[in-house]
CSV table of C-alpha atoms in Angstrom, one decimal:
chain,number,residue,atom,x,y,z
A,1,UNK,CA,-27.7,33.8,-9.5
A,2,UNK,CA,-24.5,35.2,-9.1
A,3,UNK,CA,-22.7,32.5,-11.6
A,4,UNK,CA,-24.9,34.1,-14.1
A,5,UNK,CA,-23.3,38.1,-13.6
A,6,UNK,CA,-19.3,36.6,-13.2
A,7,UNK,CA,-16.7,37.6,-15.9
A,8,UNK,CA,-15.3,33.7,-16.2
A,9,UNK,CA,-16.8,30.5,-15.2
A,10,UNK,CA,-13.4,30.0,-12.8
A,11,UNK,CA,-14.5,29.5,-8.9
A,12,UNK,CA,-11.6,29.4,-6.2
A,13,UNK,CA,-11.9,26.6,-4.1
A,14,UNK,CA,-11.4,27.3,-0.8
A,15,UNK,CA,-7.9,26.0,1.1
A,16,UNK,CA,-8.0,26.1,4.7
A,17,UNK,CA,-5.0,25.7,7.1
A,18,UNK,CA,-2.7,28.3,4.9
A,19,UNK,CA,-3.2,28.8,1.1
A,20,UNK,CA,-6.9,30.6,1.5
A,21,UNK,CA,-6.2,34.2,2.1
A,22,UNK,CA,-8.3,37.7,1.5
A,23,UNK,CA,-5.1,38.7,-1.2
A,24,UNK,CA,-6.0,35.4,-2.7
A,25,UNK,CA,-9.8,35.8,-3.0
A,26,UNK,CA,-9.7,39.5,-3.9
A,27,UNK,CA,-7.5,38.9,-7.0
A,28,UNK,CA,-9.7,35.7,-8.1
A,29,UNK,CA,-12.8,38.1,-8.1
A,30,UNK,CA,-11.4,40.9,-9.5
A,31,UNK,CA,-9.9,39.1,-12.4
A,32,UNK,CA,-14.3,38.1,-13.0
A,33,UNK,CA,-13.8,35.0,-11.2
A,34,UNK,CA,-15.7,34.2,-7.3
A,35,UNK,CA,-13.3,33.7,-4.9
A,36,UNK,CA,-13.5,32.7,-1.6
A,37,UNK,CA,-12.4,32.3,1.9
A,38,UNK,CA,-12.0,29.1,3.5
A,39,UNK,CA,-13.5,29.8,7.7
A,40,UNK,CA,-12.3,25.9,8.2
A,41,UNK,CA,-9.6,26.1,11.6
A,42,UNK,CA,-10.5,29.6,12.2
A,43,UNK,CA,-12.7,31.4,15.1
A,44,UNK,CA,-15.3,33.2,13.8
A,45,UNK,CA,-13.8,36.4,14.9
A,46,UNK,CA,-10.8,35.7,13.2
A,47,UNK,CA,-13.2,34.9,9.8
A,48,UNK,CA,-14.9,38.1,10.9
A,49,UNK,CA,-11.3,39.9,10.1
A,50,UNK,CA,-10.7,38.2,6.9
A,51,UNK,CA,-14.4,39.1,5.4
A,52,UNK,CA,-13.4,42.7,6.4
A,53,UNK,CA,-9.8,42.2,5.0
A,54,UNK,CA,-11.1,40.7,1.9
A,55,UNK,CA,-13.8,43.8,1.1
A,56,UNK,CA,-11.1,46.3,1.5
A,57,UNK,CA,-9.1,44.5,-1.2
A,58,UNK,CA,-12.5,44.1,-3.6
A,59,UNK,CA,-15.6,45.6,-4.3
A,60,UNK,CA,-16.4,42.1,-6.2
A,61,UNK,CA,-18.5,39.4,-5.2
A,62,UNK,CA,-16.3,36.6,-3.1
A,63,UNK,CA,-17.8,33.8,-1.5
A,64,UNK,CA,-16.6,31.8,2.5
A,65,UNK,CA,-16.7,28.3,3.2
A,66,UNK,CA,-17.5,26.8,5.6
A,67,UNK,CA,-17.1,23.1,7.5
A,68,UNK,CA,-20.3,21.2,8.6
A,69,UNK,CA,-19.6,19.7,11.9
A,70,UNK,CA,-19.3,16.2,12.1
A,71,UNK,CA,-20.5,13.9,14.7
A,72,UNK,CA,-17.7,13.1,17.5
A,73,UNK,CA,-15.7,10.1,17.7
A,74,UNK,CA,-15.7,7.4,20.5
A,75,UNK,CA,-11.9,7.1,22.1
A,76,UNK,CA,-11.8,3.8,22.2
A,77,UNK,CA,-11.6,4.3,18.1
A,78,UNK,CA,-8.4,6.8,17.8
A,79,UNK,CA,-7.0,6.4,21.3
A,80,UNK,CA,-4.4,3.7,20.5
A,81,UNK,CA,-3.6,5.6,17.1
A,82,UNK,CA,-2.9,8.8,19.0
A,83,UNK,CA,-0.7,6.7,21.4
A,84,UNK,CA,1.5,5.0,18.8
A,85,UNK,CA,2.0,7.9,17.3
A,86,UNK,CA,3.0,9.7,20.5
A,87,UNK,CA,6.1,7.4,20.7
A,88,UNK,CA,7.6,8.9,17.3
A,89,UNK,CA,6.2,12.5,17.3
A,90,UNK,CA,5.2,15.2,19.1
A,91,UNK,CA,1.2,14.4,19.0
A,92,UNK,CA,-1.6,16.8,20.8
A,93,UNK,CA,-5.0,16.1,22.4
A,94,UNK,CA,-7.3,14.4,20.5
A,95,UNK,CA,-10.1,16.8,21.2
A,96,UNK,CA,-13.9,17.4,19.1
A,97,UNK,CA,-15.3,20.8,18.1
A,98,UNK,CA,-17.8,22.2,15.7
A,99,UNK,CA,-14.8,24.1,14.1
A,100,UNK,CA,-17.5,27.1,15.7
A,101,UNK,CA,-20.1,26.7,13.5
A,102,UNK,CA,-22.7,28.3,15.1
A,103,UNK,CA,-21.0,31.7,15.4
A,104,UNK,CA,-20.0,31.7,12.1
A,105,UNK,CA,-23.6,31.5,10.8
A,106,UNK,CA,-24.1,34.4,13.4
A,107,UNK,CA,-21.5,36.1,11.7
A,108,UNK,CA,-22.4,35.7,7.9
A,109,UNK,CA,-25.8,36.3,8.4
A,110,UNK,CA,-25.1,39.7,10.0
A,111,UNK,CA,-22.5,40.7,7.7
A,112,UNK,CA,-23.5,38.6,4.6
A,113,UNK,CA,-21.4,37.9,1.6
A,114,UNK,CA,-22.0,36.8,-1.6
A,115,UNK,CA,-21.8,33.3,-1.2
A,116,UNK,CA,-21.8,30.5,1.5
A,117,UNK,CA,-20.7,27.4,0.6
A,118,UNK,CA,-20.2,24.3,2.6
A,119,UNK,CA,-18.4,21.3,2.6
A,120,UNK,CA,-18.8,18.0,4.8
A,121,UNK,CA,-22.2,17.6,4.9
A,122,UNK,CA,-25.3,19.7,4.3
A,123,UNK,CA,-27.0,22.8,6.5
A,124,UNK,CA,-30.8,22.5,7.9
A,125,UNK,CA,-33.4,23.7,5.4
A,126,UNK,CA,-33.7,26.2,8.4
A,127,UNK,CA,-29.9,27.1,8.2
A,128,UNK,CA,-30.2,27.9,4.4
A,129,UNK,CA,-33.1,29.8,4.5
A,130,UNK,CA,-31.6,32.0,7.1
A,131,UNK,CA,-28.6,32.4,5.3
A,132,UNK,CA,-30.1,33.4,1.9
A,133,UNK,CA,-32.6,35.5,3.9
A,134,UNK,CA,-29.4,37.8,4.7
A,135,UNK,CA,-28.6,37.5,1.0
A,136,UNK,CA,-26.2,35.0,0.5
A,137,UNK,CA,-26.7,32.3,-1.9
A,138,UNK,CA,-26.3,28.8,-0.4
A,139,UNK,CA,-23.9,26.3,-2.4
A,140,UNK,CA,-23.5,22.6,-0.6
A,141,UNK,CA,-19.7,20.2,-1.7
A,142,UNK,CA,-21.3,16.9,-3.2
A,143,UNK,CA,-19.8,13.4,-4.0
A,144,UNK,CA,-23.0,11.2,-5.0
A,145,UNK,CA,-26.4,11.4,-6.5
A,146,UNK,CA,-27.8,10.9,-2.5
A,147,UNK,CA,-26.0,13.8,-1.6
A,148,UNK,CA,-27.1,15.9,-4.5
A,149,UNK,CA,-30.8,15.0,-3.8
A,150,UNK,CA,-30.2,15.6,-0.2
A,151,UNK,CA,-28.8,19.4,-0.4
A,152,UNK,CA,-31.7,20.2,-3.1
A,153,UNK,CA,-34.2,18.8,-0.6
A,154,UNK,CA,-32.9,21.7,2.0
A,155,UNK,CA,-32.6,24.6,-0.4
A,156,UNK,CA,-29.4,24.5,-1.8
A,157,UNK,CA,-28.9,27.0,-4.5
A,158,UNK,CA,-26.3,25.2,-6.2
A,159,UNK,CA,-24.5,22.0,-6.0
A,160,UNK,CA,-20.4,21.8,-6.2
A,161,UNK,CA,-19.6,18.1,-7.7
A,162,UNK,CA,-16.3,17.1,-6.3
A,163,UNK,CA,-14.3,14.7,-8.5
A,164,UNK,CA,-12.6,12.3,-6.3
A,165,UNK,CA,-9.6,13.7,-8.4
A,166,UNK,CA,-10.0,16.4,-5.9
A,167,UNK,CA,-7.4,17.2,-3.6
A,168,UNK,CA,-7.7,18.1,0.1
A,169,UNK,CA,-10.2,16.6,1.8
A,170,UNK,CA,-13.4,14.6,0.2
A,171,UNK,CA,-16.5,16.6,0.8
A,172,UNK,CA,-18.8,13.4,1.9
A,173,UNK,CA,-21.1,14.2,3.8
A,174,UNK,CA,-20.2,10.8,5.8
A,175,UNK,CA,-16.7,9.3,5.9
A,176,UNK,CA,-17.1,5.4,6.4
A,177,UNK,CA,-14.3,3.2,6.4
A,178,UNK,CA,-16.6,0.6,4.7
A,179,UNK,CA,-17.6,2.9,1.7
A,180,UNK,CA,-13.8,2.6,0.5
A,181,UNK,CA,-14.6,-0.6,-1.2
A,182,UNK,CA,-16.4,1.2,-3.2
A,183,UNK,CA,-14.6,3.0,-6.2
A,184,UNK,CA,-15.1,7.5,-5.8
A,185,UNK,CA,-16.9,8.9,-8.3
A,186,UNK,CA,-14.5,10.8,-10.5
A,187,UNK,CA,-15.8,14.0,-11.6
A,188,UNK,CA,-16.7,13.3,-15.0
A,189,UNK,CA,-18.6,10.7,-14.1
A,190,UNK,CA,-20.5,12.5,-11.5
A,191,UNK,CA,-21.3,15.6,-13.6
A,192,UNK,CA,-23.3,13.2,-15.5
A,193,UNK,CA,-25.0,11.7,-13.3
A,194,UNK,CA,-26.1,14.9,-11.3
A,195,UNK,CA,-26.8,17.0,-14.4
A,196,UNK,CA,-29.5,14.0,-15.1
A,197,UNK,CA,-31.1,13.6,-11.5
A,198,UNK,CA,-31.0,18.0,-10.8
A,199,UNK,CA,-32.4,21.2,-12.0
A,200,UNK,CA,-29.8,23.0,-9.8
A,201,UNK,CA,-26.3,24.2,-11.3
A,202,UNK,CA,-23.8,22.6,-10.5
A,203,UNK,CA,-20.0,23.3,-10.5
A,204,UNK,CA,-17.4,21.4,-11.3
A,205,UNK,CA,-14.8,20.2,-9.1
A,206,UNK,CA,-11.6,17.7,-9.1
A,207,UNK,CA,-8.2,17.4,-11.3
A,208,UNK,CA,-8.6,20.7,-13.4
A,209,UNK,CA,-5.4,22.7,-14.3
A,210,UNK,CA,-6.0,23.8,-17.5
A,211,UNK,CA,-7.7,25.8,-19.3
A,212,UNK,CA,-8.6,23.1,-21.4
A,213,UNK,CA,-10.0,21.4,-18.3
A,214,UNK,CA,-12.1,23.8,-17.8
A,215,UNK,CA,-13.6,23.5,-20.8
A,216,UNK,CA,-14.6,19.7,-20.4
A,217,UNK,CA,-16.4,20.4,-17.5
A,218,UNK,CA,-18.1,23.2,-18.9
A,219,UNK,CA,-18.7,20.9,-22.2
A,220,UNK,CA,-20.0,18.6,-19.6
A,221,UNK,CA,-22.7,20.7,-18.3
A,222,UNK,CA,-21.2,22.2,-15.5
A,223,UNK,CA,-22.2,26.2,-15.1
A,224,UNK,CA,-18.2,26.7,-13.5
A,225,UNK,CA,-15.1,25.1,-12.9
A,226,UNK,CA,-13.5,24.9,-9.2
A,227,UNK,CA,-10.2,25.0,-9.2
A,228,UNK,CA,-7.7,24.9,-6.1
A,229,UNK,CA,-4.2,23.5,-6.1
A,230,UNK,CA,-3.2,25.7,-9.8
A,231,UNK,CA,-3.6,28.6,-7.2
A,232,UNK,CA,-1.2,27.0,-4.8
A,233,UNK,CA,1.9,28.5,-5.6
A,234,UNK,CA,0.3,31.6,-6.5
A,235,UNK,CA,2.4,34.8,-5.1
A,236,UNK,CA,-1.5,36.2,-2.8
A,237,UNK,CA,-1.7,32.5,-1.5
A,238,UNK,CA,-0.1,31.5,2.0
A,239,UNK,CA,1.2,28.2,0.9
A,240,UNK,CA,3.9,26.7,2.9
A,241,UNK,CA,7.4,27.3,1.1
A,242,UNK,CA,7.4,22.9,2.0
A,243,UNK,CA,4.2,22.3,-0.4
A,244,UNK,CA,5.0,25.1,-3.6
A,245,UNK,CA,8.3,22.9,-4.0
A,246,UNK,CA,6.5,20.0,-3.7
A,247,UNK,CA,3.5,20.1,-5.8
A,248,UNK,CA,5.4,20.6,-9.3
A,249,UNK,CA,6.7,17.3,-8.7
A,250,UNK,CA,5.6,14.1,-10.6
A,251,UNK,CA,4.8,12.4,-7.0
A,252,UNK,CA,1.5,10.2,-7.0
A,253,UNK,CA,-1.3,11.3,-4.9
A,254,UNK,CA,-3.4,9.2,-2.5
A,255,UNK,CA,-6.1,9.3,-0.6
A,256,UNK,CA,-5.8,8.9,3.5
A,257,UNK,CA,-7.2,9.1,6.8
A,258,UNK,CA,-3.6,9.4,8.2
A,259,UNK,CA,-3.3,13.5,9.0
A,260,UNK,CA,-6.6,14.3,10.0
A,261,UNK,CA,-9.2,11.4,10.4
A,262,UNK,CA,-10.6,12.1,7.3
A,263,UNK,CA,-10.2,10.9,4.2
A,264,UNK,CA,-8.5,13.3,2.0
A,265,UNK,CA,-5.6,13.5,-1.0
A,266,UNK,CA,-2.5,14.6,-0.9
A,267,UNK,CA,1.2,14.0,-2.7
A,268,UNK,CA,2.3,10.2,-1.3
A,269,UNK,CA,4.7,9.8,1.1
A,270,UNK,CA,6.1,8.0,3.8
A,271,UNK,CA,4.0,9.2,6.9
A,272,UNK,CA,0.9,7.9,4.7
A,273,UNK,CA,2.0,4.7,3.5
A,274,UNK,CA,2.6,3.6,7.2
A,275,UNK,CA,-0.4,4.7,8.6
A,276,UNK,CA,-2.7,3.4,5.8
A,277,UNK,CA,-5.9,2.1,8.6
A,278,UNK,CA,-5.7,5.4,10.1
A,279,UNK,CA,-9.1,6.0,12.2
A,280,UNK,CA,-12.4,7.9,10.9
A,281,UNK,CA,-12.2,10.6,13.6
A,282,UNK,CA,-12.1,13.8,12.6
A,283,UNK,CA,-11.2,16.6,13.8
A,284,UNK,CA,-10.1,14.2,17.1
A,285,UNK,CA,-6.8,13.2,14.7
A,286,UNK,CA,-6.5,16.2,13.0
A,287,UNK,CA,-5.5,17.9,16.3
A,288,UNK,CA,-3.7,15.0,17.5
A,289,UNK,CA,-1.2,15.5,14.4
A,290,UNK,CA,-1.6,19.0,14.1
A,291,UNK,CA,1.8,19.5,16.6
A,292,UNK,CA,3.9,16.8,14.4
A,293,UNK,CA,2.9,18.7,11.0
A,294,UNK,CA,4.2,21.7,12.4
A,295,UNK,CA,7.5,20.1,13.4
A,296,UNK,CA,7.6,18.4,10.1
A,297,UNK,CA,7.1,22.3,7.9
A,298,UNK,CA,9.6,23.6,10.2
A,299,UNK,CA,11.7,21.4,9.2
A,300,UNK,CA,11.2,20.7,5.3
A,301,UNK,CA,10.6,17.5,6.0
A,302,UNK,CA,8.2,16.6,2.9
A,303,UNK,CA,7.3,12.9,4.5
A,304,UNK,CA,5.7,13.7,7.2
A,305,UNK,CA,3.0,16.3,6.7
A,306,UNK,CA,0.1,16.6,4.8
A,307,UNK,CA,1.2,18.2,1.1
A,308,UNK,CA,-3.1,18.5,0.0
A,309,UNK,CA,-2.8,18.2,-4.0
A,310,UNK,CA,-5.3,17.2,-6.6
A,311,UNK,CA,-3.9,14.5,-9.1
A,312,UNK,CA,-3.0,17.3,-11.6
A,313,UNK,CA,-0.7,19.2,-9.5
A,314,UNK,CA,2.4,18.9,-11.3
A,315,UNK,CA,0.8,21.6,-14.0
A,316,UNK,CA,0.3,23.9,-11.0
A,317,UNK,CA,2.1,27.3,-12.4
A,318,UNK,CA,3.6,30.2,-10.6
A,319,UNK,CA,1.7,33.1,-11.5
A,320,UNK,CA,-0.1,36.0,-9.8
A,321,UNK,CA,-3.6,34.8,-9.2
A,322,UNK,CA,-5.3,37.3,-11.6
A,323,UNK,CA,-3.0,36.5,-14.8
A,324,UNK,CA,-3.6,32.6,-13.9
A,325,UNK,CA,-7.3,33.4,-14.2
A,326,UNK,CA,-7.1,35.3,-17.6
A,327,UNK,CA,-4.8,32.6,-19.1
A,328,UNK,CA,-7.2,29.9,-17.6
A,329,UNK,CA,-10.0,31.9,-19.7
A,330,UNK,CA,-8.0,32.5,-22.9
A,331,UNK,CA,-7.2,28.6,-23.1
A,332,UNK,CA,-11.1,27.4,-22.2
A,333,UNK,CA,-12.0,29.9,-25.2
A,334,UNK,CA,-9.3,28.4,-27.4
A,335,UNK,CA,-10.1,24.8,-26.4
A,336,UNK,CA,-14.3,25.3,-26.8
A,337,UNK,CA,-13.4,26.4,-30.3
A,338,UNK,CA,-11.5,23.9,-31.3
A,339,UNK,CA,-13.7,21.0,-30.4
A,340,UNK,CA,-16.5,23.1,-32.1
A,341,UNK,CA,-14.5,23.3,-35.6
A,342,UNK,CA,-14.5,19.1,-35.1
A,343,UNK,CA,-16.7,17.8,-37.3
A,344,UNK,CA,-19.0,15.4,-36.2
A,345,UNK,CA,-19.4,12.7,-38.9
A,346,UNK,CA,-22.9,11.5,-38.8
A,347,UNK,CA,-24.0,7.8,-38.6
């Protein structure tokens, strides 16, 4: 188990559409952390050139996730969406791919790495057997106890709890307009429950910045902490110049369908509060909006494109990623040994 051999319980999370990149990865693993690289928008051949970039930076263990297709929208549900945002901004076509899975398990199973993880919903039992049969272990993104029971039921080697303090988008492995009446599981919460329905390890996922927060979760039962937006405005990530000013700032977060057609946080503002019953299509919308984001980075224009942040991103640092992992270490040491000097007065 290769959470069992790292140096720290830290676990990169993935970031696709910028922030993931081999520099990234490498200096997470190296520092005794997993890192990982985030296939989610990308060919397989360009994947294929990151794996390869990423081994030339580090002889450590480093892990690629990957997106589970989802199941293609009916027009008739994003058409008139697409349209009325086509008479503000400069919209694309609404268009369905398997962000192309299929080659990508082609590609990891012939060149295997350490890990495969995957987000959106859960592989075959067939899928994950391949996949650890080239030597990779199988991790699967949950939100609920179904989920969890689901992905252990196909073979899943270990089970990522995401927090819906999370940011980016939520890992469920179905995104249903009428489940938002009903409150997300934060991540406390849901370490709780998994750790007393499963016998796999689970990592921990959602709102840590700290190395104090990576402590709870470790208090909590979880085997590692996954952390994403403190590595944002680290010097090896490709963050958008737009988002590293942004995510120091004391802006709420929210969740929304608004960017991509599935639901996922990010730093409020103005683009999502006026398109709150955005459509469950994804990635129909997210290629609709994908040519008004563009336009919106180009030109710093913070309201309307997607600025992905968990809800503790104003303590997001700017440090190389290696020294963030260290100091991440050195504060979860400090803060496990000072709730162990508590004394616990008995009843």
């Amino acid at each position: 188990m290769i959470l069992e051999d790292l140096g720290t319980p830290i676990v990169l999370a993935p970031m696709a559409g910028g922030p993931s990149t081999p520099e990234l990865a490498a200096a997470v693993s190296d520092a005794g952390g997993l890192g990982f690289i985030a296939a989610g928008y990308l060919s397989a051949a360009a994947l294929g050139e990151r794996v390869k970039s990423t081994r030339a930076l580090t002889s450590a263990p480093f892990g690629v996730n990957l997106f589970y297709p989802s199941a293609p929208a009916s027009p008739e549900l994003f058409s008139s969406y697409v349209e009325a945002l086509a008479r503000e901004f400069p919209v694309g076509e609404p268009r369905y791919d398997t962000d192309d899975w299929a080659a990508k398990l082609d590609l990891l199973t012939a060149e295997p790495v350490a890990v495969v993880s995957c987000t959106f919903g859960c592989p075959s039992a067939a899928e994950i057997e391949r996949l650890r049969a080239a030597g990779s272990e199988v991790w699967v993104t949950v939100t609920s106890v179904a989920e969890a029971r689901h992905a252990s039921a196909a073979g899943a080697d270990v089970l990522i709890a995401q927090g819906a303090e999370a940011g980016g988008h939520r890992g469920t492995f179905a995104d249903r307009p009428e489940d938002d009446v009903t409150d997300p599981l934060g991540l406390l919460a849901l370490l709780q429950l998994l750790l007393a329905d499963t016998d796999r390890p689970v990592v921990a996922a959602g709102g840590i910045a700290t190395g104090a927060g990576v402590a709870a979760a470790l208090s909590a039962g979880a085997a590692a902490a996954q952390l994403g937006t403190v590595f944002l405005r680290c010097p090896e990530a490709g963050t958008a110049p737009l988002v590293r000013d942004a995510v120091v700032l004391d802006t709420p977060t929210m969740l929304t369908r608004a960017f991509t057609g599935r639901l996922a946080r990010g730093l409020r503002n103005r683009f999502m509060l006026e398109h709150p019953n955005a459509p469950a299509a994804y990635p129909e919308i997210h290629y609709a909006t994908g040519p008004l984001r563009a336009a919106a980075r180009a030109e710093g224009n913070a309201d309307a494109v997607n600025l992905w942040a968990g809800q503790a991103h104003s303590l997001t640092p700017e440090l190389p990623a290696g020294e963030l992992v260290r100091k991440l270490s050195e504060e979860a040491k400090t803060a496990l040994q000072r709730a162990l000097s508590r004394r616990i007065q008995g009843c």
